[in-house]
Short mmCIF file of C-alpha atoms in Angstrom, two decimals:
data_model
loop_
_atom_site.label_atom_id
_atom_site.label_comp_id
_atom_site.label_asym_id
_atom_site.label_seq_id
_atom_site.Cartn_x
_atom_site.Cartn_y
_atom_site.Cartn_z
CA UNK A 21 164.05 143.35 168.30
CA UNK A 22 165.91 144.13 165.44
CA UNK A 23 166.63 146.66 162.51
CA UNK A 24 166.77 144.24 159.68
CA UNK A 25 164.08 145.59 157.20
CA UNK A 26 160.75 144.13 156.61
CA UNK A 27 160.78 143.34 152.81
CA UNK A 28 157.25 142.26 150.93
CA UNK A 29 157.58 140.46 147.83
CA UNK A 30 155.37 139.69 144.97
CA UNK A 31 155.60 137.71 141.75
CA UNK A 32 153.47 137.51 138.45
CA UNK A 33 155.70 136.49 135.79
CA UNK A 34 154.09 133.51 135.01
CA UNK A 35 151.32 130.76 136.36
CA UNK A 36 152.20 131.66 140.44
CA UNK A 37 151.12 134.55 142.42
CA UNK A 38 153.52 134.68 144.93
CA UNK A 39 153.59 137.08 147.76
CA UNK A 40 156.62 136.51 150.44
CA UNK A 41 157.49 138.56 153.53
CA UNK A 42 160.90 137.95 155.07
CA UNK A 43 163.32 140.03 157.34
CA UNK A 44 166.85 139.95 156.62
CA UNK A 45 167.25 136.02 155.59
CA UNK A 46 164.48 135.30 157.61
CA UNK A 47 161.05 133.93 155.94
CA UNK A 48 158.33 134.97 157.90
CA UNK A 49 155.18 134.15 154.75
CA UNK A 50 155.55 132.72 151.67
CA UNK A 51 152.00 132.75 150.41
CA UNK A 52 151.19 131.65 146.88
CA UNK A 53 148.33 131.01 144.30
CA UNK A 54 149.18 128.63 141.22
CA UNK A 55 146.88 127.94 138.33
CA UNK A 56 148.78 125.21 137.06
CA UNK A 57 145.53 123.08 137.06
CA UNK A 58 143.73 126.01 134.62
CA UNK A 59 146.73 125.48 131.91
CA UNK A 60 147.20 121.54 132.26
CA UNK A 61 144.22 121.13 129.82
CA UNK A 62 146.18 122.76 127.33
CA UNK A 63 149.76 120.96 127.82
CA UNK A 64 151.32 124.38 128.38
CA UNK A 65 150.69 128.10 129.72
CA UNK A 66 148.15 130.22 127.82
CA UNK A 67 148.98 134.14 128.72
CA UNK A 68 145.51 135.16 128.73
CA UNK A 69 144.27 133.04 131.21
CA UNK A 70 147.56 133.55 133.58
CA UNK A 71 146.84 137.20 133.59
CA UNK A 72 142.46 136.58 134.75
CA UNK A 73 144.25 134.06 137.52
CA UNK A 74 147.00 136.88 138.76
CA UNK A 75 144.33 139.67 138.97
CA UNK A 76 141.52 137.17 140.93
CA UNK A 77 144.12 136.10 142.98
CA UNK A 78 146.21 139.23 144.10
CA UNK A 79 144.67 140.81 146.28
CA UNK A 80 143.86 137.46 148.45
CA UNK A 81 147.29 135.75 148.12
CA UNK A 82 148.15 139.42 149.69
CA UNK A 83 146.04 138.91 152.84
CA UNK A 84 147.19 135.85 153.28
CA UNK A 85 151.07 136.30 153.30
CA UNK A 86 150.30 139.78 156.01
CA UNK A 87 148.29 137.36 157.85
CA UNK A 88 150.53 134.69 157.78
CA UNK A 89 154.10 136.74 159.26
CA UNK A 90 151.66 138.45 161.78
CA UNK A 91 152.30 142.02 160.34
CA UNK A 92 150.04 144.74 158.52
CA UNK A 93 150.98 146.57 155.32
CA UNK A 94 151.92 149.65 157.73
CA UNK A 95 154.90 147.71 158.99
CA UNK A 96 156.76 146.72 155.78
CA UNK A 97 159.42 148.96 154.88
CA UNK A 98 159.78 148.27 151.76
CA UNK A 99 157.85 146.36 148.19
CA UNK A 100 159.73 144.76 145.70
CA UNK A 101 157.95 142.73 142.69
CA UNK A 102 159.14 140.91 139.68
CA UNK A 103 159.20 143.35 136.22
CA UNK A 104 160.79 141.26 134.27
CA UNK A 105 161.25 138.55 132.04
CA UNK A 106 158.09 137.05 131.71
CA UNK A 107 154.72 137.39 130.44
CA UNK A 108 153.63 140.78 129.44
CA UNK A 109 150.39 140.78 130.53
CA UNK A 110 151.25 138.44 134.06
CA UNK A 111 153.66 140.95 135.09
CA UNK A 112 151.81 143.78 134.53
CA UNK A 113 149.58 142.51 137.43
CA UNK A 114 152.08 142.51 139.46
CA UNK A 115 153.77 145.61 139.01
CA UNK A 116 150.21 147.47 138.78
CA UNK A 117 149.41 145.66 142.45
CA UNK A 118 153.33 146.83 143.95
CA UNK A 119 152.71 150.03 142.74
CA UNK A 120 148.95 150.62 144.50
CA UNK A 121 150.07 148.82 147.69
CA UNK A 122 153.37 151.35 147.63
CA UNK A 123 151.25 154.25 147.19
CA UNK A 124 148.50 153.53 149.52
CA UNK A 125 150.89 152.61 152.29
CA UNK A 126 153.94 155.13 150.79
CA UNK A 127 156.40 152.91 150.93
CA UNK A 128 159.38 152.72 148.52
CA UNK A 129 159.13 150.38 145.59
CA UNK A 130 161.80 147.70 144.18
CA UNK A 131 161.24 146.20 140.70
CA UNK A 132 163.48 143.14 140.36
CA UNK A 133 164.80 140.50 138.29
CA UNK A 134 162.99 137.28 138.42
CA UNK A 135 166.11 135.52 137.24
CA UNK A 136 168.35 137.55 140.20
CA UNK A 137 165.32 136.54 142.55
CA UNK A 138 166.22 132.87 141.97
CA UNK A 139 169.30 133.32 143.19
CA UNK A 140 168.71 135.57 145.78
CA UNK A 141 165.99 132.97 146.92
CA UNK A 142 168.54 130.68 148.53
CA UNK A 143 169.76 133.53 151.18
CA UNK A 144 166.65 132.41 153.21
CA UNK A 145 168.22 128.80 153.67
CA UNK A 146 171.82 129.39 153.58
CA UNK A 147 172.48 132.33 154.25
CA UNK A 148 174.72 135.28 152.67
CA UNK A 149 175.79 133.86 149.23
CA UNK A 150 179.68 133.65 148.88
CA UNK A 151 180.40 136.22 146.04
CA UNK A 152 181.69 135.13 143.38
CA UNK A 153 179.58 132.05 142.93
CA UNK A 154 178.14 130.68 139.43
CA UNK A 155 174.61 130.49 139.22
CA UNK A 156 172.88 127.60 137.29
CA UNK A 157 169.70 128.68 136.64
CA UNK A 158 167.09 126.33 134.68
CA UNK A 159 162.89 126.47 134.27
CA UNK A 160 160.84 126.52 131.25
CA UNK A 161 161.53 129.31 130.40
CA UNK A 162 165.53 129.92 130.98
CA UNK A 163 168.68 127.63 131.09
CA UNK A 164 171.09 130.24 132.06
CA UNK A 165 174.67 129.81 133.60
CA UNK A 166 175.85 133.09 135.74
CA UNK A 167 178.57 134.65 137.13
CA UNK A 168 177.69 136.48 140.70
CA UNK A 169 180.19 138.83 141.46
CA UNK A 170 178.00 141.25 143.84
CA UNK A 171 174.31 140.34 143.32
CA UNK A 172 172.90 143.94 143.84
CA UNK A 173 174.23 145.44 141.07
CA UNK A 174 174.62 143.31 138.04
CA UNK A 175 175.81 139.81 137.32
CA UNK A 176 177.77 138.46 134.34
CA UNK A 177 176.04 136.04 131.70
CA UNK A 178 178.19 133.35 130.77
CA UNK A 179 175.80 131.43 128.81
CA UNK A 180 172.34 130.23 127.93
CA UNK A 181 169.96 128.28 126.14
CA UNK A 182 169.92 128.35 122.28
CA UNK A 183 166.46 126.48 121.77
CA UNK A 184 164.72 124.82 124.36
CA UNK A 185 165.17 125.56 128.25
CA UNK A 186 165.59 122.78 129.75
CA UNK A 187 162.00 122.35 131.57
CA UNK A 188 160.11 123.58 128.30
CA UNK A 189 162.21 119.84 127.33
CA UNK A 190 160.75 118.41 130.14
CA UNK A 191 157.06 119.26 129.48
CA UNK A 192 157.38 118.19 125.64
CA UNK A 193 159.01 115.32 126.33
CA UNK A 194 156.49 114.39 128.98
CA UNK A 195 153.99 115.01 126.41
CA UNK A 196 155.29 112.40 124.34
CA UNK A 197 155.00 109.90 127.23
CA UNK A 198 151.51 110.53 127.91
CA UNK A 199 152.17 112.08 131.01
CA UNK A 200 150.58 114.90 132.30
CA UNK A 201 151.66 118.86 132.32
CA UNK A 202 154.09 120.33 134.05
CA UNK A 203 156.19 117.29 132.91
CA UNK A 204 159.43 118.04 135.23
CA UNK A 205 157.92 116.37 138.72
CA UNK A 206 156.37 113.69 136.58
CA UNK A 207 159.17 112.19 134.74
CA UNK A 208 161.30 112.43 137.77
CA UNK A 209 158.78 110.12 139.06
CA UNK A 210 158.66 107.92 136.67
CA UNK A 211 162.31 107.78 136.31
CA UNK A 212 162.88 106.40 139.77
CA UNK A 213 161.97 103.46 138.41
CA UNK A 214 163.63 103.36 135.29
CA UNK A 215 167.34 102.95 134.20
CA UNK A 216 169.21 106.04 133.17
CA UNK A 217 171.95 103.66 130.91
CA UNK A 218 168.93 102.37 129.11
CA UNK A 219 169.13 104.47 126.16
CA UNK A 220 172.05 106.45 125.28
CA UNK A 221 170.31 110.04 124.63
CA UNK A 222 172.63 112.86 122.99
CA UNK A 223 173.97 115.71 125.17
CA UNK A 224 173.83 118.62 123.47
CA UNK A 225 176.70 121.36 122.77
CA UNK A 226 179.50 118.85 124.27
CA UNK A 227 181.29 118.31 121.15
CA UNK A 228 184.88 119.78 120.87
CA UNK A 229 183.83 121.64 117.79
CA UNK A 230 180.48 123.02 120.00
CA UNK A 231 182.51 123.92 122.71
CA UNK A 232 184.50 125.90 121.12
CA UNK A 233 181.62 128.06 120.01
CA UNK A 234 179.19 127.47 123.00
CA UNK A 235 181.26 126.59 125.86
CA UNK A 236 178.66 127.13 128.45
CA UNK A 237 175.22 127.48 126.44
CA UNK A 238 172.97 124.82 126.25
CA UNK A 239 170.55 123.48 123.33
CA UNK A 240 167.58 120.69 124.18
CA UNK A 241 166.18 120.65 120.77
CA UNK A 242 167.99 118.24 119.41
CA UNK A 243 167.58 115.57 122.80
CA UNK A 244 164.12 116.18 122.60
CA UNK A 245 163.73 115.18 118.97
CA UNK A 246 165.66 112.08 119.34
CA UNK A 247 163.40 111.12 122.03
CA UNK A 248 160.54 111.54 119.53
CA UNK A 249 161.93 109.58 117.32
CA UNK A 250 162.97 106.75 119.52
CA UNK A 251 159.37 106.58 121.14
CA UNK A 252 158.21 106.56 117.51
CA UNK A 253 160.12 103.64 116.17
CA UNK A 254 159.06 101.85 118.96
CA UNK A 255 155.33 102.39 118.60
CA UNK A 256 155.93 101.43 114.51
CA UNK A 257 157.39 98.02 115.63
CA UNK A 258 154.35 97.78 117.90
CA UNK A 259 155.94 98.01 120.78
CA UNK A 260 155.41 98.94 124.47
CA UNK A 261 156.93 102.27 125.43
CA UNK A 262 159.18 102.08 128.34
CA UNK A 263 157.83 105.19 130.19
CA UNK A 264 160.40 104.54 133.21
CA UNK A 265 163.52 103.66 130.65
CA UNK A 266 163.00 106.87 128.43
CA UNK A 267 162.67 109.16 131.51
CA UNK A 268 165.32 108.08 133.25
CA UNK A 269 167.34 108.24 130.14
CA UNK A 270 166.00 111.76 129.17
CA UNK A 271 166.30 112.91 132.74
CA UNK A 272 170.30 111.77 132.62
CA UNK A 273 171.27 113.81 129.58
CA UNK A 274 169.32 117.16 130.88
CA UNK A 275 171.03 116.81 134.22
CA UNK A 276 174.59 115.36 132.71
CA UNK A 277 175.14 118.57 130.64
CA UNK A 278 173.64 121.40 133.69
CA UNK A 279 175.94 119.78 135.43
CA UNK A 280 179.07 119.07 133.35
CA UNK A 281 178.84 123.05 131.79
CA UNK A 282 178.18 124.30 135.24
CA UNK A 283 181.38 122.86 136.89
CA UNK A 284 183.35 123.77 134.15
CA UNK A 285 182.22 127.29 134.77
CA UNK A 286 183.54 127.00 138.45
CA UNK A 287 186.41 125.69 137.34
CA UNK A 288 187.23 128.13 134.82
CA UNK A 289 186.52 131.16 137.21
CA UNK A 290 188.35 129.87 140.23
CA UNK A 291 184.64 130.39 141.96
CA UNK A 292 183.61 127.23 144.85
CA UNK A 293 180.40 128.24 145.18
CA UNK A 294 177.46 126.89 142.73
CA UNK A 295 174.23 128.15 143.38
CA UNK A 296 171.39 125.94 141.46
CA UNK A 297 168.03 127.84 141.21
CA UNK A 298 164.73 127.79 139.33
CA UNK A 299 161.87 125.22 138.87
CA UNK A 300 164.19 122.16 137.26
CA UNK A 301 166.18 122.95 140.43
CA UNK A 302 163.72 120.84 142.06
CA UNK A 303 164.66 118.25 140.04
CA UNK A 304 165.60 115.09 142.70
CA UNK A 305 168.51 113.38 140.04
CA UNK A 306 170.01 117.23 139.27
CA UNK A 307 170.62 117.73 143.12
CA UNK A 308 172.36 114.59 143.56
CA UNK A 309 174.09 114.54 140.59
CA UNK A 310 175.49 118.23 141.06
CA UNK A 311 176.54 117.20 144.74
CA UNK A 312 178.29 113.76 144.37
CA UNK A 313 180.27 115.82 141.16
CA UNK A 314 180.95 119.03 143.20
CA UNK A 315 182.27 117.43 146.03
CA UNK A 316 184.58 115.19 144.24
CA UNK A 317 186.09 118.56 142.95
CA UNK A 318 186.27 120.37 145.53
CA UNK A 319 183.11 122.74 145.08
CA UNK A 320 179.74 123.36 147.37
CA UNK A 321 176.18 123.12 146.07
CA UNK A 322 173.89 125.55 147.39
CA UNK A 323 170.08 124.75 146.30
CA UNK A 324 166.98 126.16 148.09
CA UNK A 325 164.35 123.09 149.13
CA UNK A 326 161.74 122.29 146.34
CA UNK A 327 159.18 124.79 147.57
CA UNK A 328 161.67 127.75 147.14
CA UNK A 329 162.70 126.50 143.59
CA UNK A 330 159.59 127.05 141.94
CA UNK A 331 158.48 130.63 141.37
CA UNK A 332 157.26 132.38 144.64
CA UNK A 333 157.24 135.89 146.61
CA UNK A 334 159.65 134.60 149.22
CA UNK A 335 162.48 135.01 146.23
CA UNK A 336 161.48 138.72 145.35
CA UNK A 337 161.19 139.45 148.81
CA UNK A 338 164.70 137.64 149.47
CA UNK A 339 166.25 139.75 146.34
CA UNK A 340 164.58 143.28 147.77
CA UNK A 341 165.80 142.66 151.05
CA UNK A 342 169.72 142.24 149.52
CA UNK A 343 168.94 145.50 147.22
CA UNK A 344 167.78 147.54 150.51
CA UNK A 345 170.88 146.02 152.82
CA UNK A 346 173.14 147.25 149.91
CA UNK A 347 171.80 151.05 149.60
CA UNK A 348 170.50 150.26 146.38
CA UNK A 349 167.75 153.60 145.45
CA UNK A 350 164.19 152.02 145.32
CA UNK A 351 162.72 152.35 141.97
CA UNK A 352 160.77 155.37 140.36
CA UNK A 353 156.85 154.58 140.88
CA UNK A 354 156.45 154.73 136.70
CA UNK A 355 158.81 151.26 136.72
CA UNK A 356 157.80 149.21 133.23
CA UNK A 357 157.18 145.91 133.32
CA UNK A 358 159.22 144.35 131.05
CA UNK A 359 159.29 140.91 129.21
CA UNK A 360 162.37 140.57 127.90
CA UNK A 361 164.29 141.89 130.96
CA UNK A 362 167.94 141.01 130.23
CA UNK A 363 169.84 139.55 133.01
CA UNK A 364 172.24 141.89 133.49
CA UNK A 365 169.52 144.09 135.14
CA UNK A 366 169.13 143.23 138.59
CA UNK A 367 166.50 145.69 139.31
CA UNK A 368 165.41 149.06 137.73
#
């Protein structure tokens, strides 16, 4: 037996329905729904249709995730569900959902973070997370560089993307490959086979005169356009497109400046601890490329598997679970759902 809480977790804020169930750092269910396939047609997430696939598939992801850790709603002691950042009308399914399941089975309610949640996420394979640690956090949506001083109540931005995150430069630039949407697990693919020296891409923000301004934010813009224009001078000359040569190329640059900002984050702060979270996290070339670097200085990598990298429940059950072992007060049951969250709420 034991009196870790039972912690459900469930997240909306963009093309997953996630529902996770863990105790302490334990996973016990990580159920999820994606309807990735229902947005690939139209090379990116449509808001509209995410919200349709979030309320259809709520209520069974649910079932699934109870069924899954062997436990009813009776036995979880507390809910906690993604409010913010996200899509308005994606998160609003969620939080509507945490708030009927806490009311039917009157248990306390947690709204959370989604970016806090992807650091929290990596708890359930590592353990307690060293604190301080910097938190690199990139997905289409965010390229954000954090410091963690004490996770359940607040964390300190040090910077973040200007433009493009760095998977929203992944999906366009995939798009101008032919290859399909989401583009991050596709041009790591095809970049396995390609050479990363091939063509020297620009790394944005790395220039004395930009790091004096924007030490540790991070612009994509710029690498993405000069992608375009490569792959267009090529076809002009009537050329063949190396797919493998521009990926692996493309994928260098992303993962050269995470990296290179993120160190010099650690370094800066004195912190030995780098968490990497979020859906590029996934990204095979980031991983080693953050490891082989960190360990020549001196500094440990923490990154959840793929499967915990991506958006899922298991994260906003992981992040609840820290809140509750903290004493943090559950949330009022009138919590907004919020799509421009700002980081420095962990949960309201």
């Amino acid at each position: 037996m034991t009196d870790e809480p039972l912690i459900l977790g469930i997240e909306t804020s963009c093309d997953e329905t996630g529902v996770g169930i863990v105790r302490g750092h334990t996973l016990l269910a990580d159920a999820l729904a994606s309807s990735v396939e229902q947005h690939a047609r139209f090379g990116g997430v449509v808001p509209e249709v995410a919200s349709r696939a979030h309320l259809e598939a709520i209520v069974p992801t649910m079932d699934r995730a109870l069924k899954e850790a062997g436990v009813t709603l009776a036995d979880i002691d507390a809910i906690a569900v993604t409010c913010g950042p996200g899509l308005a009308g994606a998160l609003l399914v969620g939080v509507a959902a945490a708030k009927g399941y806490a009311l039917a089975a009157e248990k306390p309610v947690y709204g959370v973070n989604h970016l806090a949640a992807h650091v929290a996420v990596d708890t359930l394979e590592h353990g307690p997370l060293p604190e301080p640690a910097i938190a690199l956090l990139v997905s289409g949506g965010h390229s954000s560089l954090l410091l963690v001083d004490d996770l359940a109540r607040g964390v300190t931005p040090l910077g973040a993307t200007i433009d493009d995150a760095a998977g929203e430069a992944f999906d366009k630039v995939a798009r101008l490959l032919g290859l399909p949407f989401p583009g991050g697990p596709y041009i790591d693919r095809e970049a396995r086979a390609g050479d990363p020296a091939a063509i020297g891409f620009p790394r944005g923000l790395t220039a004395p005169k930009d790091l004096a301004a924007h030490r540790y934010d991070f612009s994509f813009s710029g690498l993405k356009t000069a992608v375009a224009r490569w792959v267009e001078a090529r076809q002009r000359a009537g050329e063949a497109v190396p797919v493998a040569d521009v990926a692996a190329s493309f994928q260098e640059a992303v993962c050269d400046v995470l990296v290179r900002k993120a160190l010099d984050a650690c370094r800066t702060n004195g912190v030995e601890t780098l968490v990497i979270g979020g859906g590029v996290a996934a990204n095979s070339r980031l991983r080693v490329m953050a490891e082989d670097r960190a360990a020549a200085q001196g500094i440990r990598v923490r990154v959840p598997r793929p499967g915990l990298c991506t958006d899922n429940g298991a994260m906003v059950a992981a992040l609840g679970s820290h809140l509750v072992a903290a004493g943090v007060a559950p949330s009022r049951l009138d919590l907004p759902a919020d799509s421009a969250m700002p980081l420095t709420t962990v949960s309201v």
